[in-house]
Amino acid sequence: ILHTISTTTTTSTNTNNNTNTNDNDPDQDPAPIPAPEIIERVEKQILEYIYQCTLHIKNMYQGRIEFAKAEMEEYNAFKQFKQVATPAQWNTHLMLQSKIKLCLIKNTNYRITTKRLEYDILPKFIEKINISYKIDESIMDDEAIQTSSDEMRQITKDYRTRAMALYVQVLAREYELVSNDIKRIIQGFPQDNNKAVANESGHAAFTHYHDLREKRLNLEVKQSIHFVEIQQMETNLTTTI
C-alpha cells in the first residue's frame, strides 16, 4: 500500500511539474480562436466589402435624382423667363449659352484634375513619363547602379509633381477667365423696359433661372468626377484585400 501511495504521489508531482513547464513555455502554440468568432470576423469583412463596393452606386443614383429635379426646376424657370423677357434680354441669354457651355467644360476639367491630384491618380499623359536610362551593369558596381536608379525615380517623381501642379494651375486660370466673363455679362444684363409683361420683371426672372442653371451645372460637374472617386475606391479595396 505504501508503495502504491508513493508511486501515485510521484506521478502527480511529475504531472504538475509538466503542466507548470508547459504554462511557462513561450513557444507553446496560442489557444485556437473559436469557430464562431472566426465566422463573425469573416462576415464583417464581407459586409464591409459589399458596402464599399455598392456605396458609389447609391451615390450615383442619388445624384441622378437630384440632377433630374434640378433640371425640372431650371426648365420651369426658363419658361417663365421666356414669357417676360424683352428682346434685349433674350438676345443676351442666347449670347450666354455658348459661354455657359464652355464654362461647364472648363470647370469639369479643373474639378476632375483637382480630384485626381487629391487621390494621386495622374492623367495618362503625365503618368507615362518615366525617366529611365539603361545602365551597363558589367561596368558599374551595385551601389552606383542603385544610386543612379534612385535618382532617376526621384527625377520622375519631381517632374510629375511639377507637371501636375502646372496643369492644375492652367485649368484653374482658364475656368476663372471664362467664369469672370460670364459674371461681367450678367452684371450688365439689360434692365426691364416700361412694357414689362404683367408687371413681371424679366431681369428678376433671368436671375432666378440662372441661379437654378448654376445649381444644375454644379450637379453635372459632380457626376462627371464620379468615375475618379470610383477609381480611388477600387484602389483602396485592392490595398485592403
PDB file of C-alpha atoms in Angstrom:
ATOM      1  CA  ILE A   1       0.000   0.000   0.000  1.00  0.00           C
ATOM      2  CA  LEU A   2       2.843   2.411   0.849  1.00  0.00           C
ATOM      3  CA  HIS A   3       4.474   1.630  -2.473  1.00  0.00           C
ATOM      4  CA  THR A   4       1.245   2.457  -4.327  1.00  0.00           C
ATOM      5  CA  ILE A   5       0.831   5.781  -2.496  1.00  0.00           C
ATOM      6  CA  SER A   6       4.431   6.726  -3.191  1.00  0.00           C
ATOM      7  CA  THR A   7       4.061   5.938  -6.871  1.00  0.00           C
ATOM      8  CA  THR A   8       0.855   7.934  -7.119  1.00  0.00           C
ATOM      9  CA  THR A   9       2.414  10.922  -5.374  1.00  0.00           C
ATOM     10  CA  THR A  10       5.426  10.852  -7.656  1.00  0.00           C
ATOM     11  CA  THR A  11       3.255  10.641 -10.743  1.00  0.00           C
ATOM     12  CA  SER A  12       1.091  13.516  -9.552  1.00  0.00           C
ATOM     13  CA  THR A  13       4.154  15.653  -8.841  1.00  0.00           C
ATOM     14  CA  ASN A  14       5.598  14.973 -12.283  1.00  0.00           C
ATOM     15  CA  THR A  15       2.288  15.826 -13.903  1.00  0.00           C
ATOM     16  CA  ASN A  16       2.099  19.137 -12.053  1.00  0.00           C
ATOM     17  CA  ASN A  17       5.673  19.953 -12.995  1.00  0.00           C
ATOM     18  CA  ASN A  18       4.955  19.215 -16.642  1.00  0.00           C
ATOM     19  CA  THR A  19       1.872  21.404 -16.506  1.00  0.00           C
ATOM     20  CA  ASN A  20       3.778  24.297 -14.977  1.00  0.00           C
ATOM     21  CA  THR A  21       6.533  23.878 -17.531  1.00  0.00           C
ATOM     22  CA  ASN A  22       4.042  23.982 -20.402  1.00  0.00           C
ATOM     23  CA  ASP A  23       2.356  27.076 -18.968  1.00  0.00           C
ATOM     24  CA  ASN A  24       5.641  28.930 -18.897  1.00  0.00           C
ATOM     25  CA  ASP A  25       6.794  27.768 -22.330  1.00  0.00           C
ATOM     26  CA  PRO A  26       6.870  30.831 -24.629  1.00  0.00           C
ATOM     27  CA  ASP A  27       6.999  28.640 -27.734  1.00  0.00           C
ATOM     28  CA  GLN A  28       3.730  26.965 -26.916  1.00  0.00           C
ATOM     29  CA  ASP A  29       1.029  27.487 -29.587  1.00  0.00           C
ATOM     30  CA  PRO A  30      -1.676  30.003 -28.554  1.00  0.00           C
ATOM     31  CA  ALA A  31      -5.163  28.808 -27.874  1.00  0.00           C
ATOM     32  CA  PRO A  32      -7.139  28.381 -31.106  1.00  0.00           C
ATOM     33  CA  ILE A  33      -9.751  31.020 -31.941  1.00  0.00           C
ATOM     34  CA  PRO A  34     -13.277  29.622 -31.598  1.00  0.00           C
ATOM     35  CA  ALA A  35     -15.005  28.892 -34.893  1.00  0.00           C
ATOM     36  CA  PRO A  36     -17.984  31.227 -34.228  1.00  0.00           C
ATOM     37  CA  GLU A  37     -15.599  34.148 -33.686  1.00  0.00           C
ATOM     38  CA  ILE A  38     -13.784  33.421 -36.953  1.00  0.00           C
ATOM     39  CA  ILE A  39     -17.094  33.246 -38.813  1.00  0.00           C
ATOM     40  CA  GLU A  40     -18.204  36.550 -37.287  1.00  0.00           C
ATOM     41  CA  ARG A  41     -14.977  38.255 -38.379  1.00  0.00           C
ATOM     42  CA  VAL A  42     -15.290  36.945 -41.926  1.00  0.00           C
ATOM     43  CA  GLU A  43     -18.928  38.045 -42.115  1.00  0.00           C
ATOM     44  CA  LYS A  44     -17.988  41.581 -41.006  1.00  0.00           C
ATOM     45  CA  GLN A  45     -15.236  41.767 -43.623  1.00  0.00           C
ATOM     46  CA  ILE A  46     -17.591  40.565 -46.356  1.00  0.00           C
ATOM     47  CA  LEU A  47     -20.302  43.048 -45.336  1.00  0.00           C
ATOM     48  CA  GLU A  48     -17.790  45.915 -45.290  1.00  0.00           C
ATOM     49  CA  TYR A  49     -16.523  44.890 -48.727  1.00  0.00           C
ATOM     50  CA  ILE A  50     -20.067  44.780 -50.141  1.00  0.00           C
ATOM     51  CA  TYR A  51     -20.869  48.163 -48.577  1.00  0.00           C
ATOM     52  CA  GLN A  52     -17.795  49.813 -50.084  1.00  0.00           C
ATOM     53  CA  CYS A  53     -18.451  48.244 -53.496  1.00  0.00           C
ATOM     54  CA  THR A  54     -22.071  49.395 -53.618  1.00  0.00           C
ATOM     55  CA  LEU A  55     -21.652  52.812 -51.996  1.00  0.00           C
ATOM     56  CA  HIS A  56     -20.753  54.511 -55.281  1.00  0.00           C
ATOM     57  CA  ILE A  57     -23.861  53.004 -56.906  1.00  0.00           C
ATOM     58  CA  LYS A  58     -26.037  54.507 -54.180  1.00  0.00           C
ATOM     59  CA  ASN A  59     -24.360  57.896 -54.559  1.00  0.00           C
ATOM     60  CA  MET A  60     -24.644  57.720 -58.337  1.00  0.00           C
ATOM     61  CA  TYR A  61     -28.410  57.159 -58.325  1.00  0.00           C
ATOM     62  CA  GLN A  62     -28.977  59.761 -55.623  1.00  0.00           C
ATOM     63  CA  GLY A  63     -27.047  62.199 -57.788  1.00  0.00           C
ATOM     64  CA  ARG A  64     -29.202  61.351 -60.785  1.00  0.00           C
ATOM     65  CA  ILE A  65     -32.378  62.016 -58.809  1.00  0.00           C
ATOM     66  CA  GLU A  66     -31.056  65.387 -57.631  1.00  0.00           C
ATOM     67  CA  PHE A  67     -29.987  66.217 -61.175  1.00  0.00           C
ATOM     68  CA  ALA A  68     -33.433  65.387 -62.589  1.00  0.00           C
ATOM     69  CA  LYS A  69     -35.119  67.616 -60.003  1.00  0.00           C
ATOM     70  CA  ALA A  70     -32.705  70.444 -60.756  1.00  0.00           C
ATOM     71  CA  GLU A  71     -33.379  70.097 -64.489  1.00  0.00           C
ATOM     72  CA  MET A  72     -37.118  70.357 -63.936  1.00  0.00           C
ATOM     73  CA  GLU A  73     -36.759  73.435 -61.721  1.00  0.00           C
ATOM     74  CA  GLU A  74     -34.465  75.069 -64.259  1.00  0.00           C
ATOM     75  CA  TYR A  75     -36.828  74.326 -67.132  1.00  0.00           C
ATOM     76  CA  ASN A  76     -39.812  75.838 -65.324  1.00  0.00           C
ATOM     77  CA  ALA A  77     -37.790  78.958 -64.512  1.00  0.00           C
ATOM     78  CA  PHE A  78     -36.647  79.169 -68.132  1.00  0.00           C
ATOM     79  CA  LYS A  79     -40.233  79.074 -69.403  1.00  0.00           C
ATOM     80  CA  GLN A  80     -41.157  81.869 -67.021  1.00  0.00           C
ATOM     81  CA  PHE A  81     -38.211  83.974 -68.168  1.00  0.00           C
ATOM     82  CA  LYS A  82     -39.015  83.349 -71.835  1.00  0.00           C
ATOM     83  CA  GLN A  83     -42.534  84.706 -71.353  1.00  0.00           C
ATOM     84  CA  VAL A  84     -41.462  88.011 -69.802  1.00  0.00           C
ATOM     85  CA  ALA A  85     -38.039  88.655 -71.403  1.00  0.00           C
ATOM     86  CA  THR A  86     -37.509  91.721 -73.567  1.00  0.00           C
ATOM     87  CA  PRO A  87     -35.760  91.289 -76.951  1.00  0.00           C
ATOM     88  CA  ALA A  88     -32.512  92.651 -75.492  1.00  0.00           C
ATOM     89  CA  GLN A  89     -32.724  90.292 -72.540  1.00  0.00           C
ATOM     90  CA  TRP A  90     -33.445  87.333 -74.808  1.00  0.00           C
ATOM     91  CA  ASN A  91     -30.510  88.147 -77.088  1.00  0.00           C
ATOM     92  CA  THR A  92     -28.202  88.364 -74.086  1.00  0.00           C
ATOM     93  CA  HIS A  93     -29.463  84.977 -72.948  1.00  0.00           C
ATOM     94  CA  LEU A  94     -28.672  83.490 -76.372  1.00  0.00           C
ATOM     95  CA  MET A  95     -25.196  85.012 -76.310  1.00  0.00           C
ATOM     96  CA  LEU A  96     -24.547  83.483 -72.905  1.00  0.00           C
ATOM     97  CA  GLN A  97     -25.442  79.944 -73.926  1.00  0.00           C
ATOM     98  CA  SER A  98     -22.156  79.174 -75.698  1.00  0.00           C
ATOM     99  CA  LYS A  99     -20.162  80.744 -72.862  1.00  0.00           C
ATOM    100  CA  ILE A 100     -22.078  78.729 -70.278  1.00  0.00           C
ATOM    101  CA  LYS A 101     -21.294  75.539 -72.188  1.00  0.00           C
ATOM    102  CA  LEU A 102     -17.603  76.442 -72.399  1.00  0.00           C
ATOM    103  CA  CYS A 103     -17.557  77.286 -68.698  1.00  0.00           C
ATOM    104  CA  LEU A 104     -19.025  73.876 -67.896  1.00  0.00           C
ATOM    105  CA  ILE A 105     -16.228  72.163 -69.835  1.00  0.00           C
ATOM    106  CA  LYS A 106     -13.521  74.238 -68.150  1.00  0.00           C
ATOM    107  CA  ASN A 107     -14.989  73.703 -64.701  1.00  0.00           C
ATOM    108  CA  THR A 108     -15.317  69.961 -65.275  1.00  0.00           C
ATOM    109  CA  ASN A 109     -11.713  69.647 -66.443  1.00  0.00           C
ATOM    110  CA  TYR A 110     -10.479  71.642 -63.475  1.00  0.00           C
ATOM    111  CA  ARG A 111     -12.522  69.706 -60.904  1.00  0.00           C
ATOM    112  CA  ILE A 112     -11.554  66.314 -62.335  1.00  0.00           C
ATOM    113  CA  THR A 113      -7.865  67.209 -62.343  1.00  0.00           C
ATOM    114  CA  THR A 114      -8.059  68.583 -58.802  1.00  0.00           C
ATOM    115  CA  LYS A 115      -9.703  65.366 -57.645  1.00  0.00           C
ATOM    116  CA  ARG A 116      -7.004  63.341 -59.423  1.00  0.00           C
ATOM    117  CA  LEU A 117      -4.366  65.370 -57.607  1.00  0.00           C
ATOM    118  CA  GLU A 118      -6.128  64.768 -54.290  1.00  0.00           C
ATOM    119  CA  TYR A 119      -6.215  60.995 -54.853  1.00  0.00           C
ATOM    120  CA  ASP A 120      -2.779  60.870 -56.538  1.00  0.00           C
ATOM    121  CA  ILE A 121      -4.292  59.484 -59.750  1.00  0.00           C
ATOM    122  CA  LEU A 122      -2.307  61.113 -62.524  1.00  0.00           C
ATOM    123  CA  PRO A 123      -3.593  61.575 -66.083  1.00  0.00           C
ATOM    124  CA  LYS A 124      -2.078  59.123 -68.541  1.00  0.00           C
ATOM    125  CA  PHE A 125      -0.143  61.775 -70.455  1.00  0.00           C
ATOM    126  CA  ILE A 126       1.726  62.634 -67.227  1.00  0.00           C
ATOM    127  CA  GLU A 127       1.876  59.158 -65.729  1.00  0.00           C
ATOM    128  CA  LYS A 128       3.520  57.652 -68.825  1.00  0.00           C
ATOM    129  CA  ILE A 129       6.554  59.938 -68.439  1.00  0.00           C
ATOM    130  CA  ASN A 130       9.300  57.861 -66.855  1.00  0.00           C
ATOM    131  CA  ILE A 131      12.979  58.820 -66.689  1.00  0.00           C
ATOM    132  CA  SER A 132      14.845  55.542 -67.085  1.00  0.00           C
ATOM    133  CA  TYR A 133      18.274  55.075 -68.619  1.00  0.00           C
ATOM    134  CA  LYS A 134      19.914  51.786 -69.394  1.00  0.00           C
ATOM    135  CA  ILE A 135      22.916  51.161 -67.131  1.00  0.00           C
ATOM    136  CA  ASP A 136      25.786  48.885 -68.120  1.00  0.00           C
ATOM    137  CA  GLU A 137      25.895  46.527 -65.156  1.00  0.00           C
ATOM    138  CA  SER A 138      29.135  44.962 -66.371  1.00  0.00           C
ATOM    139  CA  ILE A 139      30.985  48.226 -65.721  1.00  0.00           C
ATOM    140  CA  MET A 140      29.249  49.890 -62.766  1.00  0.00           C
ATOM    141  CA  ASP A 141      29.070  48.340 -59.321  1.00  0.00           C
ATOM    142  CA  ASP A 142      25.823  47.596 -57.496  1.00  0.00           C
ATOM    143  CA  GLU A 143      25.983  50.679 -55.283  1.00  0.00           C
ATOM    144  CA  ALA A 144      26.432  53.041 -58.226  1.00  0.00           C
ATOM    145  CA  ILE A 145      23.615  51.336 -60.118  1.00  0.00           C
ATOM    146  CA  GLN A 146      21.281  51.661 -57.125  1.00  0.00           C
ATOM    147  CA  THR A 147      22.197  55.321 -56.637  1.00  0.00           C
ATOM    148  CA  SER A 148      21.553  56.132 -60.293  1.00  0.00           C
ATOM    149  CA  SER A 149      18.236  54.249 -60.251  1.00  0.00           C
ATOM    150  CA  ASP A 150      17.102  56.134 -57.139  1.00  0.00           C
ATOM    151  CA  GLU A 151      17.989  59.458 -58.756  1.00  0.00           C
ATOM    152  CA  MET A 152      16.028  58.576 -61.907  1.00  0.00           C
ATOM    153  CA  ARG A 153      12.966  57.673 -59.833  1.00  0.00           C
ATOM    154  CA  GLN A 154      13.248  60.912 -57.875  1.00  0.00           C
ATOM    155  CA  ILE A 155      13.581  62.965 -61.067  1.00  0.00           C
ATOM    156  CA  THR A 156      10.488  61.218 -62.469  1.00  0.00           C
ATOM    157  CA  LYS A 157       8.530  61.893 -59.277  1.00  0.00           C
ATOM    158  CA  ASP A 158       9.565  65.565 -59.168  1.00  0.00           C
ATOM    159  CA  TYR A 159       8.742  66.044 -62.845  1.00  0.00           C
ATOM    160  CA  ARG A 160       5.291  64.505 -62.466  1.00  0.00           C
ATOM    161  CA  THR A 161       4.576  66.633 -59.404  1.00  0.00           C
ATOM    162  CA  ARG A 162       5.581  69.881 -61.119  1.00  0.00           C
ATOM    163  CA  ALA A 163       3.786  68.943 -64.344  1.00  0.00           C
ATOM    164  CA  MET A 164       0.580  68.169 -62.446  1.00  0.00           C
ATOM    165  CA  ALA A 165       0.789  71.400 -60.444  1.00  0.00           C
ATOM    166  CA  LEU A 166       1.236  73.442 -63.623  1.00  0.00           C
ATOM    167  CA  TYR A 167      -1.620  71.584 -65.319  1.00  0.00           C
ATOM    168  CA  VAL A 168      -3.991  72.366 -62.440  1.00  0.00           C
ATOM    169  CA  GLN A 169      -2.852  75.990 -62.455  1.00  0.00           C
ATOM    170  CA  VAL A 170      -3.568  76.377 -66.181  1.00  0.00           C
ATOM    171  CA  LEU A 171      -7.003  74.752 -65.898  1.00  0.00           C
ATOM    172  CA  ALA A 172      -7.902  76.942 -62.930  1.00  0.00           C
ATOM    173  CA  ARG A 173      -6.921  80.063 -64.850  1.00  0.00           C
ATOM    174  CA  GLU A 174      -8.952  79.032 -67.909  1.00  0.00           C
ATOM    175  CA  TYR A 175     -12.023  78.417 -65.776  1.00  0.00           C
ATOM    176  CA  GLU A 176     -11.533  81.703 -63.930  1.00  0.00           C
ATOM    177  CA  LEU A 177     -11.343  83.740 -67.139  1.00  0.00           C
ATOM    178  CA  VAL A 178     -14.479  82.205 -68.659  1.00  0.00           C
ATOM    179  CA  SER A 179     -16.365  82.471 -65.364  1.00  0.00           C
ATOM    180  CA  ASN A 180     -15.419  86.131 -64.945  1.00  0.00           C
ATOM    181  CA  ASP A 181     -16.578  86.864 -68.494  1.00  0.00           C
ATOM    182  CA  ILE A 182     -19.977  85.355 -67.709  1.00  0.00           C
ATOM    183  CA  LYS A 183     -20.241  87.324 -64.461  1.00  0.00           C
ATOM    184  CA  ARG A 184     -19.447  90.534 -66.342  1.00  0.00           C
ATOM    185  CA  ILE A 185     -22.227  89.895 -68.869  1.00  0.00           C
ATOM    186  CA  ILE A 186     -24.733  89.047 -66.152  1.00  0.00           C
ATOM    187  CA  GLN A 187     -23.867  92.199 -64.218  1.00  0.00           C
ATOM    188  CA  GLY A 188     -24.663  94.197 -67.355  1.00  0.00           C
ATOM    189  CA  PHE A 189     -27.822  92.236 -68.116  1.00  0.00           C
ATOM    190  CA  PRO A 190     -30.420  94.552 -69.725  1.00  0.00           C
ATOM    191  CA  GLN A 191     -32.931  96.069 -67.360  1.00  0.00           C
ATOM    192  CA  ASP A 192     -36.676  95.893 -67.891  1.00  0.00           C
ATOM    193  CA  ASN A 193     -38.477  98.456 -70.047  1.00  0.00           C
ATOM    194  CA  ASN A 194     -41.755 100.105 -69.237  1.00  0.00           C
ATOM    195  CA  LYS A 195     -43.690  97.406 -71.052  1.00  0.00           C
ATOM    196  CA  ALA A 196     -42.854  94.513 -68.779  1.00  0.00           C
ATOM    197  CA  VAL A 197     -45.365  91.719 -69.253  1.00  0.00           C
ATOM    198  CA  ALA A 198     -47.979  91.718 -66.498  1.00  0.00           C
ATOM    199  CA  ASN A 199     -45.662  93.855 -64.376  1.00  0.00           C
ATOM    200  CA  GLU A 200     -43.261  90.910 -64.071  1.00  0.00           C
ATOM    201  CA  SER A 201     -39.559  91.581 -64.188  1.00  0.00           C
ATOM    202  CA  GLY A 202     -37.590  89.838 -66.917  1.00  0.00           C
ATOM    203  CA  HIS A 203     -34.399  90.706 -65.069  1.00  0.00           C
ATOM    204  CA  ALA A 204     -35.598  89.003 -61.892  1.00  0.00           C
ATOM    205  CA  ALA A 205     -36.873  86.018 -63.874  1.00  0.00           C
ATOM    206  CA  PHE A 206     -33.497  85.633 -65.561  1.00  0.00           C
ATOM    207  CA  THR A 207     -31.649  85.866 -62.243  1.00  0.00           C
ATOM    208  CA  HIS A 208     -33.833  83.103 -60.815  1.00  0.00           C
ATOM    209  CA  TYR A 209     -33.371  80.987 -63.940  1.00  0.00           C
ATOM    210  CA  HIS A 210     -29.605  81.473 -63.965  1.00  0.00           C
ATOM    211  CA  ASP A 211     -29.297  80.525 -60.284  1.00  0.00           C
ATOM    212  CA  LEU A 212     -31.116  77.263 -60.959  1.00  0.00           C
ATOM    213  CA  ARG A 213     -28.991  76.693 -64.058  1.00  0.00           C
ATOM    214  CA  GLU A 214     -25.828  77.037 -61.966  1.00  0.00           C
ATOM    215  CA  LYS A 215     -27.247  74.542 -59.481  1.00  0.00           C
ATOM    216  CA  ARG A 216     -27.830  72.042 -62.289  1.00  0.00           C
ATOM    217  CA  LEU A 217     -24.375  72.661 -63.781  1.00  0.00           C
ATOM    218  CA  ASN A 218     -22.692  72.026 -60.434  1.00  0.00           C
ATOM    219  CA  LEU A 219     -24.538  68.721 -60.123  1.00  0.00           C
ATOM    220  CA  GLU A 220     -23.456  67.830 -63.651  1.00  0.00           C
ATOM    221  CA  VAL A 221     -19.826  68.501 -62.757  1.00  0.00           C
ATOM    222  CA  LYS A 222     -20.231  66.401 -59.622  1.00  0.00           C
ATOM    223  CA  GLN A 223     -21.464  63.492 -61.722  1.00  0.00           C
ATOM    224  CA  SER A 224     -18.551  63.936 -64.116  1.00  0.00           C
ATOM    225  CA  ILE A 225     -15.937  63.441 -61.385  1.00  0.00           C
ATOM    226  CA  HIS A 226     -17.700  60.374 -60.006  1.00  0.00           C
ATOM    227  CA  PHE A 227     -15.513  57.976 -62.006  1.00  0.00           C
ATOM    228  CA  VAL A 228     -12.378  59.355 -60.302  1.00  0.00           C
ATOM    229  CA  GLU A 229     -13.889  58.554 -56.914  1.00  0.00           C
ATOM    230  CA  ILE A 230     -14.658  55.037 -58.149  1.00  0.00           C
ATOM    231  CA  GLN A 231     -11.017  54.606 -59.177  1.00  0.00           C
ATOM    232  CA  GLN A 232      -9.896  55.673 -55.713  1.00  0.00           C
ATOM    233  CA  MET A 233     -12.376  53.318 -54.052  1.00  0.00           C
ATOM    234  CA  GLU A 234     -11.160  50.382 -56.156  1.00  0.00           C
ATOM    235  CA  THR A 235      -7.561  51.210 -55.255  1.00  0.00           C
ATOM    236  CA  ASN A 236      -8.407  51.306 -51.542  1.00  0.00           C
ATOM    237  CA  LEU A 237     -10.253  47.994 -51.727  1.00  0.00           C
ATOM    238  CA  THR A 238      -7.351  46.342 -53.546  1.00  0.00           C
ATOM    239  CA  THR A 239      -4.914  47.632 -50.927  1.00  0.00           C
ATOM    240  CA  THR A 240      -7.140  46.455 -48.085  1.00  0.00           C
ATOM    241  CA  ILE A 241      -7.570  42.987 -49.562  1.00  0.00           C
TER     242      ILE A 241
END
